Amino acid sequence: NAGVTQTPKFRVLKTGQSMTLLCAQDMNHEYMYWYRQDPGMGLRLIHYSVGEGTTAKGEVPDGYNVSRLKKQNFLLGLESAAPSQTSVYFCASSYSIELGNEQFFGPGTRLTVL
Amino acid sequence: SQKIEQNSEALNIQEGKTATLTCNYTNYSPAYLQWYRQDPGRGPVFLLLIRENEKKKRKERLKVTFDTTLKQSLFHITASQPADSATYLCALLRDYKLSFGAGTTVTVRA
């Protein structure tokens, strides 16, 4: 099993450009999450999904959109990138809330917006 | 507002000693508290989960306590090794979502 994979690993954008980050998991997990991690601030939840076809806003959703058309994939989009979106982005998935929602994380995408 | 605070200072300890990390929270009533390990350039990895009705838990050299009255969890790494050097994150579960602390960086000297 590959677990949780993220594409791309690194990206540099200019202000105003758009891009999509792809997250894929092969564990048949229902729940998927997108976080950003900035120095000294820990992980902050951007958007999440509780199942195929569902999405919901997290703590810092502004400037991002997501889609979950297939159970195994969760896409994060930036329509018009801003320097404040320079960060490391992590995707995670989990199987069961009832079992405590242990989350499995991908390796991250390092995004720089100039 | 809700807040999760971990040791603000990094911990530097001698191999073989016990590292103790603190996670304090306010305005939460979490059903679970989790601890994760994160190495530089990598995603967090789950270590332990403790439920609100559990007081303490142990997994090999790791020990966790959860005091819902004090709103605090303590995470102990016993008989520490240089390979334990990493950043450790606490996370609280409410609804479907985890909220994370900023983490504490531990360095174990040989």
PDB file of C-alpha atoms in Angstrom:
ATOM      1  CA  ASN A   1       0.000   0.000   0.000  1.00  0.00           C
ATOM      2  CA  ALA A   2       1.233   3.465  -0.884  1.00  0.00           C
ATOM      3  CA  GLY A   3      -0.834   5.061   1.887  1.00  0.00           C
ATOM      4  CA  VAL A   4      -1.423   8.762   1.261  1.00  0.00           C
ATOM      5  CA  THR A   5       0.366  10.343  -1.681  1.00  0.00           C
ATOM      6  CA  GLN A   6       0.510  13.985  -2.718  1.00  0.00           C
ATOM      7  CA  THR A   7       1.329  15.598  -6.036  1.00  0.00           C
ATOM      8  CA  PRO A   8       3.403  17.698  -6.594  1.00  0.00           C
ATOM      9  CA  LYS A   9       6.074  17.735  -3.898  1.00  0.00           C
ATOM     10  CA  PHE A  10       7.242  21.273  -4.653  1.00  0.00           C
ATOM     11  CA  ARG A  11       5.782  24.166  -6.615  1.00  0.00           C
ATOM     12  CA  VAL A  12       6.573  27.818  -7.171  1.00  0.00           C
ATOM     13  CA  LEU A  13       3.775  30.092  -8.369  1.00  0.00           C
ATOM     14  CA  LYS A  14       3.498  33.727  -9.218  1.00  0.00           C
ATOM     15  CA  THR A  15       0.820  35.833  -7.555  1.00  0.00           C
ATOM     16  CA  GLY A  16      -2.488  35.355  -9.340  1.00  0.00           C
ATOM     17  CA  GLN A  17      -1.683  31.965 -10.857  1.00  0.00           C
ATOM     18  CA  SER A  18      -3.835  28.948 -10.142  1.00  0.00           C
ATOM     19  CA  MET A  19      -2.992  25.360  -9.335  1.00  0.00           C
ATOM     20  CA  THR A  20      -4.440  22.115  -8.030  1.00  0.00           C
ATOM     21  CA  LEU A  21      -2.879  19.863  -5.431  1.00  0.00           C
ATOM     22  CA  LEU A  22      -3.808  16.203  -5.664  1.00  0.00           C
ATOM     23  CA  CYS A  23      -4.141  13.832  -2.752  1.00  0.00           C
ATOM     24  CA  ALA A  24      -4.741  10.120  -3.189  1.00  0.00           C
ATOM     25  CA  GLN A  25      -5.214   7.367  -0.614  1.00  0.00           C
ATOM     26  CA  ASP A  26      -5.461   3.613  -1.157  1.00  0.00           C
ATOM     27  CA  MET A  27      -6.788   2.642   2.276  1.00  0.00           C
ATOM     28  CA  ASN A  28     -10.495   3.038   1.461  1.00  0.00           C
ATOM     29  CA  HIS A  29     -10.814   5.800   4.061  1.00  0.00           C
ATOM     30  CA  GLU A  30     -14.014   7.804   4.274  1.00  0.00           C
ATOM     31  CA  TYR A  31     -12.545  10.985   5.729  1.00  0.00           C
ATOM     32  CA  MET A  32      -9.976  13.196   4.058  1.00  0.00           C
ATOM     33  CA  TYR A  33      -8.429  16.498   5.131  1.00  0.00           C
ATOM     34  CA  TRP A  34      -6.261  19.318   3.826  1.00  0.00           C
ATOM     35  CA  TYR A  35      -4.015  21.204   6.260  1.00  0.00           C
ATOM     36  CA  ARG A  36      -1.455  23.915   5.934  1.00  0.00           C
ATOM     37  CA  GLN A  37       1.549  24.147   8.228  1.00  0.00           C
ATOM     38  CA  ASP A  38       3.344  27.400   8.899  1.00  0.00           C
ATOM     39  CA  PRO A  39       6.264  27.939  11.292  1.00  0.00           C
ATOM     40  CA  GLY A  40       5.141  28.339  14.890  1.00  0.00           C
ATOM     41  CA  MET A  41       1.468  27.878  14.028  1.00  0.00           C
ATOM     42  CA  GLY A  42       1.065  24.160  13.773  1.00  0.00           C
ATOM     43  CA  LEU A  43      -1.321  22.449  11.394  1.00  0.00           C
ATOM     44  CA  ARG A  44      -4.461  24.325  10.448  1.00  0.00           C
ATOM     45  CA  LEU A  45      -7.407  22.660   8.766  1.00  0.00           C
ATOM     46  CA  ILE A  46      -8.385  24.163   5.405  1.00  0.00           C
ATOM     47  CA  HIS A  47     -11.180  21.873   4.177  1.00  0.00           C
ATOM     48  CA  TYR A  48     -12.282  18.347   4.843  1.00  0.00           C
ATOM     49  CA  SER A  49     -14.547  15.642   3.469  1.00  0.00           C
ATOM     50  CA  VAL A  50     -16.574  13.010   5.308  1.00  0.00           C
ATOM     51  CA  GLY A  51     -17.244  10.944   2.202  1.00  0.00           C
ATOM     52  CA  GLU A  52     -17.291  10.875  -1.569  1.00  0.00           C
ATOM     53  CA  GLY A  53     -19.093  13.897  -2.976  1.00  0.00           C
ATOM     54  CA  THR A  54     -18.968  15.863   0.308  1.00  0.00           C
ATOM     55  CA  THR A  55     -16.795  18.774   1.388  1.00  0.00           C
ATOM     56  CA  ALA A  56     -16.819  21.172   4.323  1.00  0.00           C
ATOM     57  CA  LYS A  57     -14.894  24.226   5.484  1.00  0.00           C
ATOM     58  CA  GLY A  58     -12.259  24.021   8.144  1.00  0.00           C
ATOM     59  CA  GLU A  59     -10.496  26.721  10.111  1.00  0.00           C
ATOM     60  CA  VAL A  60      -8.841  28.624   7.218  1.00  0.00           C
ATOM     61  CA  PRO A  61     -10.838  27.979   4.009  1.00  0.00           C
ATOM     62  CA  ASP A  62     -10.592  31.383   2.325  1.00  0.00           C
ATOM     63  CA  GLY A  63      -8.776  31.342  -1.025  1.00  0.00           C
ATOM     64  CA  TYR A  64      -9.089  27.561  -1.425  1.00  0.00           C
ATOM     65  CA  ASN A  65     -11.593  25.190  -2.987  1.00  0.00           C
ATOM     66  CA  VAL A  66     -11.796  21.417  -2.828  1.00  0.00           C
ATOM     67  CA  SER A  67     -13.485  18.534  -4.569  1.00  0.00           C
ATOM     68  CA  ARG A  68     -13.992  14.862  -3.721  1.00  0.00           C
ATOM     69  CA  LEU A  69     -15.406  13.277  -6.850  1.00  0.00           C
ATOM     70  CA  LYS A  70     -13.878   9.881  -6.080  1.00  0.00           C
ATOM     71  CA  LYS A  71     -13.492   8.334  -2.642  1.00  0.00           C
ATOM     72  CA  GLN A  72      -9.749   7.910  -3.022  1.00  0.00           C
ATOM     73  CA  ASN A  73      -8.962  11.437  -4.233  1.00  0.00           C
ATOM     74  CA  PHE A  74      -9.218  14.856  -2.607  1.00  0.00           C
ATOM     75  CA  LEU A  75      -8.187  17.888  -4.650  1.00  0.00           C
ATOM     76  CA  LEU A  76      -7.214  21.288  -3.265  1.00  0.00           C
ATOM     77  CA  GLY A  77      -7.402  24.247  -5.618  1.00  0.00           C
ATOM     78  CA  LEU A  78      -5.974  27.730  -5.445  1.00  0.00           C
ATOM     79  CA  GLU A  79      -7.764  29.919  -7.973  1.00  0.00           C
ATOM     80  CA  SER A  80      -5.617  33.032  -7.567  1.00  0.00           C
ATOM     81  CA  ALA A  81      -2.513  32.408  -5.486  1.00  0.00           C
ATOM     82  CA  ALA A  82      -1.314  35.007  -2.981  1.00  0.00           C
ATOM     83  CA  PRO A  83       2.024  35.217  -1.107  1.00  0.00           C
ATOM     84  CA  SER A  84       0.106  34.499   2.135  1.00  0.00           C
ATOM     85  CA  GLN A  85      -0.564  31.024   0.751  1.00  0.00           C
ATOM     86  CA  THR A  86       3.127  30.156   0.821  1.00  0.00           C
ATOM     87  CA  SER A  87       3.157  27.151   3.115  1.00  0.00           C
ATOM     88  CA  VAL A  88       3.558  23.407   3.383  1.00  0.00           C
ATOM     89  CA  TYR A  89       0.322  21.596   2.584  1.00  0.00           C
ATOM     90  CA  PHE A  90      -0.516  18.209   4.036  1.00  0.00           C
ATOM     91  CA  CYS A  91      -3.294  15.868   3.100  1.00  0.00           C
ATOM     92  CA  ALA A  92      -4.549  13.268   5.562  1.00  0.00           C
ATOM     93  CA  SER A  93      -7.129  10.519   5.646  1.00  0.00           C
ATOM     94  CA  SER A  94      -8.811   8.497   8.358  1.00  0.00           C
ATOM     95  CA  TYR A  95     -11.103   5.518   8.625  1.00  0.00           C
ATOM     96  CA  SER A  96     -13.324   5.877  11.617  1.00  0.00           C
ATOM     97  CA  ILE A  97     -14.333   8.654  13.950  1.00  0.00           C
ATOM     98  CA  GLU A  98     -15.639   6.094  16.410  1.00  0.00           C
ATOM     99  CA  LEU A  99     -12.187   4.566  16.719  1.00  0.00           C
ATOM    100  CA  GLY A 100     -10.636   7.933  17.448  1.00  0.00           C
ATOM    101  CA  ASN A 101      -9.905   9.177  13.951  1.00  0.00           C
ATOM    102  CA  GLU A 102      -6.199   8.326  13.726  1.00  0.00           C
ATOM    103  CA  GLN A 103      -5.086  10.273  10.700  1.00  0.00           C
ATOM    104  CA  PHE A 104      -2.605   9.152   8.067  1.00  0.00           C
ATOM    105  CA  PHE A 105      -0.654  11.976   6.483  1.00  0.00           C
ATOM    106  CA  GLY A 106       0.938  12.407   3.107  1.00  0.00           C
ATOM    107  CA  PRO A 107       4.509  13.666   2.648  1.00  0.00           C
ATOM    108  CA  GLY A 108       3.450  17.268   2.000  1.00  0.00           C
ATOM    109  CA  THR A 109       3.634  19.816  -0.808  1.00  0.00           C
ATOM    110  CA  ARG A 110       5.892  22.813  -0.352  1.00  0.00           C
ATOM    111  CA  LEU A 111       4.325  25.780  -2.135  1.00  0.00           C
ATOM    112  CA  THR A 112       5.974  29.155  -2.645  1.00  0.00           C
ATOM    113  CA  VAL A 113       3.994  32.066  -4.051  1.00  0.00           C
ATOM    114  CA  LEU A 114       6.118  34.950  -5.326  1.00  0.00           C
TER     115      LEU A 114
ATOM    116  CA  SER B   1     -11.791  30.987  21.782  1.00  0.00           C
ATOM    117  CA  GLN B   2     -10.338  27.484  21.666  1.00  0.00           C
ATOM    118  CA  LYS B   3      -6.653  27.130  22.251  1.00  0.00           C
ATOM    119  CA  ILE B   4      -4.105  24.317  22.412  1.00  0.00           C
ATOM    120  CA  GLU B   5      -0.710  25.092  23.886  1.00  0.00           C
ATOM    121  CA  GLN B   6       2.392  22.921  23.969  1.00  0.00           C
ATOM    122  CA  ASN B   7       5.770  23.538  25.599  1.00  0.00           C
ATOM    123  CA  SER B   8       6.941  26.708  23.904  1.00  0.00           C
ATOM    124  CA  GLU B   9      10.604  25.850  24.423  1.00  0.00           C
ATOM    125  CA  ALA B  10      12.400  23.040  22.667  1.00  0.00           C
ATOM    126  CA  LEU B  11      13.573  20.200  24.893  1.00  0.00           C
ATOM    127  CA  ASN B  12      17.197  19.073  24.908  1.00  0.00           C
ATOM    128  CA  ILE B  13      17.855  15.981  26.968  1.00  0.00           C
ATOM    129  CA  GLN B  14      20.551  13.398  27.531  1.00  0.00           C
ATOM    130  CA  GLU B  15      20.119   9.911  26.121  1.00  0.00           C
ATOM    131  CA  GLY B  16      18.502   7.607  28.638  1.00  0.00           C
ATOM    132  CA  LYS B  17      16.582  10.371  30.429  1.00  0.00           C
ATOM    133  CA  THR B  18      12.834  10.950  30.285  1.00  0.00           C
ATOM    134  CA  ALA B  19      11.416  13.746  28.159  1.00  0.00           C
ATOM    135  CA  THR B  20       8.117  15.199  29.384  1.00  0.00           C
ATOM    136  CA  LEU B  21       5.977  17.238  27.019  1.00  0.00           C
ATOM    137  CA  THR B  22       2.898  19.227  28.003  1.00  0.00           C
ATOM    138  CA  CYS B  23      -0.292  19.892  26.101  1.00  0.00           C
ATOM    139  CA  ASN B  24      -2.790  22.304  27.660  1.00  0.00           C
ATOM    140  CA  TYR B  25      -6.114  23.243  26.147  1.00  0.00           C
ATOM    141  CA  THR B  26      -8.915  25.686  26.823  1.00  0.00           C
ATOM    142  CA  ASN B  27     -12.558  25.828  25.729  1.00  0.00           C
ATOM    143  CA  TYR B  28     -12.539  22.241  24.491  1.00  0.00           C
ATOM    144  CA  SER B  29     -14.253  19.114  25.658  1.00  0.00           C
ATOM    145  CA  PRO B  30     -12.449  16.608  23.455  1.00  0.00           C
ATOM    146  CA  ALA B  31     -13.530  13.016  23.171  1.00  0.00           C
ATOM    147  CA  TYR B  32      -9.988  11.984  22.308  1.00  0.00           C
ATOM    148  CA  LEU B  33      -6.512  13.374  22.518  1.00  0.00           C
ATOM    149  CA  GLN B  34      -3.814  12.187  20.148  1.00  0.00           C
ATOM    150  CA  TRP B  35      -0.062  12.530  19.898  1.00  0.00           C
ATOM    151  CA  TYR B  36       1.860  12.594  16.630  1.00  0.00           C
ATOM    152  CA  ARG B  37       5.527  12.625  15.731  1.00  0.00           C
ATOM    153  CA  GLN B  38       6.843  14.755  12.880  1.00  0.00           C
ATOM    154  CA  ASP B  39      10.335  14.524  11.407  1.00  0.00           C
ATOM    155  CA  PRO B  40      11.765  17.395   9.323  1.00  0.00           C
ATOM    156  CA  GLY B  41      10.347  17.475   5.808  1.00  0.00           C
ATOM    157  CA  ARG B  42       7.790  14.741   6.516  1.00  0.00           C
ATOM    158  CA  GLY B  43       4.150  14.448   7.441  1.00  0.00           C
ATOM    159  CA  PRO B  44       3.074  13.702  11.023  1.00  0.00           C
ATOM    160  CA  VAL B  45       2.853  10.091  12.122  1.00  0.00           C
ATOM    161  CA  PHE B  46       0.301   8.907  14.678  1.00  0.00           C
ATOM    162  CA  LEU B  47       1.721   7.624  17.966  1.00  0.00           C
ATOM    163  CA  LEU B  48      -0.982   7.324  20.610  1.00  0.00           C
ATOM    164  CA  LEU B  49      -4.601   8.047  21.317  1.00  0.00           C
ATOM    165  CA  ILE B  50      -6.169   8.468  24.747  1.00  0.00           C
ATOM    166  CA  ARG B  51      -9.889   8.746  25.411  1.00  0.00           C
ATOM    167  CA  GLU B  52     -11.543  11.191  27.790  1.00  0.00           C
ATOM    168  CA  ASN B  53     -12.420   8.381  30.209  1.00  0.00           C
ATOM    169  CA  GLU B  54      -8.843   7.070  30.314  1.00  0.00           C
ATOM    170  CA  LYS B  55      -6.375   8.586  32.730  1.00  0.00           C
ATOM    171  CA  LYS B  56      -3.175   7.117  31.384  1.00  0.00           C
ATOM    172  CA  LYS B  57      -1.890   4.911  28.643  1.00  0.00           C
ATOM    173  CA  ARG B  58       1.395   3.306  27.736  1.00  0.00           C
ATOM    174  CA  LYS B  59       2.896   2.102  24.463  1.00  0.00           C
ATOM    175  CA  GLU B  60       6.422   0.730  24.748  1.00  0.00           C
ATOM    176  CA  ARG B  61       8.578   3.669  25.951  1.00  0.00           C
ATOM    177  CA  LEU B  62       5.799   6.220  25.526  1.00  0.00           C
ATOM    178  CA  LYS B  63       3.434   7.173  28.337  1.00  0.00           C
ATOM    179  CA  VAL B  64       0.502   9.563  28.119  1.00  0.00           C
ATOM    180  CA  THR B  65      -1.784  11.020  30.760  1.00  0.00           C
ATOM    181  CA  PHE B  66      -5.032  12.874  30.184  1.00  0.00           C
ATOM    182  CA  ASP B  67      -6.534  15.049  32.910  1.00  0.00           C
ATOM    183  CA  THR B  68      -9.857  16.493  31.746  1.00  0.00           C
ATOM    184  CA  THR B  69     -10.196  18.519  34.962  1.00  0.00           C
ATOM    185  CA  LEU B  70      -6.867  20.274  34.476  1.00  0.00           C
ATOM    186  CA  LYS B  71      -7.393  20.222  30.695  1.00  0.00           C
ATOM    187  CA  GLN B  72      -3.922  18.842  30.254  1.00  0.00           C
ATOM    188  CA  SER B  73      -2.074  15.914  28.730  1.00  0.00           C
ATOM    189  CA  LEU B  74       1.468  14.894  29.572  1.00  0.00           C
ATOM    190  CA  PHE B  75       3.533  12.878  27.097  1.00  0.00           C
ATOM    191  CA  HIS B  76       6.594  11.064  28.383  1.00  0.00           C
ATOM    192  CA  ILE B  77       9.371   9.484  26.343  1.00  0.00           C
ATOM    193  CA  THR B  78      11.227   7.190  28.731  1.00  0.00           C
ATOM    194  CA  ALA B  79      14.753   5.836  28.218  1.00  0.00           C
ATOM    195  CA  SER B  80      15.112   8.338  25.410  1.00  0.00           C
ATOM    196  CA  GLN B  81      17.311   7.657  22.381  1.00  0.00           C
ATOM    197  CA  PRO B  82      18.770   9.959  19.711  1.00  0.00           C
ATOM    198  CA  ALA B  83      16.270   8.412  17.273  1.00  0.00           C
ATOM    199  CA  ASP B  84      13.482   9.991  19.360  1.00  0.00           C
ATOM    200  CA  SER B  85      14.618  13.453  18.214  1.00  0.00           C
ATOM    201  CA  ALA B  86      11.639  14.987  16.407  1.00  0.00           C
ATOM    202  CA  THR B  87       8.763  17.389  16.848  1.00  0.00           C
ATOM    203  CA  TYR B  88       5.790  16.041  18.786  1.00  0.00           C
ATOM    204  CA  LEU B  89       2.286  17.353  18.202  1.00  0.00           C
ATOM    205  CA  CYS B  90      -0.789  16.967  20.339  1.00  0.00           C
ATOM    206  CA  ALA B  91      -4.208  17.027  18.722  1.00  0.00           C
ATOM    207  CA  LEU B  92      -7.743  17.135  20.057  1.00  0.00           C
ATOM    208  CA  LEU B  93     -10.693  15.520  18.328  1.00  0.00           C
ATOM    209  CA  ARG B  94     -14.089  17.158  18.217  1.00  0.00           C
ATOM    210  CA  ASP B  95     -16.742  16.283  15.644  1.00  0.00           C
ATOM    211  CA  TYR B  96     -14.842  15.033  12.588  1.00  0.00           C
ATOM    212  CA  LYS B  97     -11.910  17.316  13.046  1.00  0.00           C
ATOM    213  CA  LEU B  98      -8.566  17.388  14.755  1.00  0.00           C
ATOM    214  CA  SER B  99      -7.110  20.616  16.109  1.00  0.00           C
ATOM    215  CA  PHE B 100      -3.341  20.603  16.557  1.00  0.00           C
ATOM    216  CA  GLY B 101      -0.930  22.304  18.875  1.00  0.00           C
ATOM    217  CA  ALA B 102       2.164  23.956  17.404  1.00  0.00           C
ATOM    218  CA  GLY B 103       4.409  21.120  18.595  1.00  0.00           C
ATOM    219  CA  THR B 104       7.445  20.687  20.810  1.00  0.00           C
ATOM    220  CA  THR B 105      10.830  19.863  19.329  1.00  0.00           C
ATOM    221  CA  VAL B 106      12.824  17.283  21.256  1.00  0.00           C
ATOM    222  CA  THR B 107      16.543  16.716  20.763  1.00  0.00           C
ATOM    223  CA  VAL B 108      18.154  13.734  22.476  1.00  0.00           C
ATOM    224  CA  ARG B 109      21.940  13.973  22.888  1.00  0.00           C
ATOM    225  CA  ALA B 110      24.019  10.821  22.762  1.00  0.00           C
TER     226      ALA B 110
END
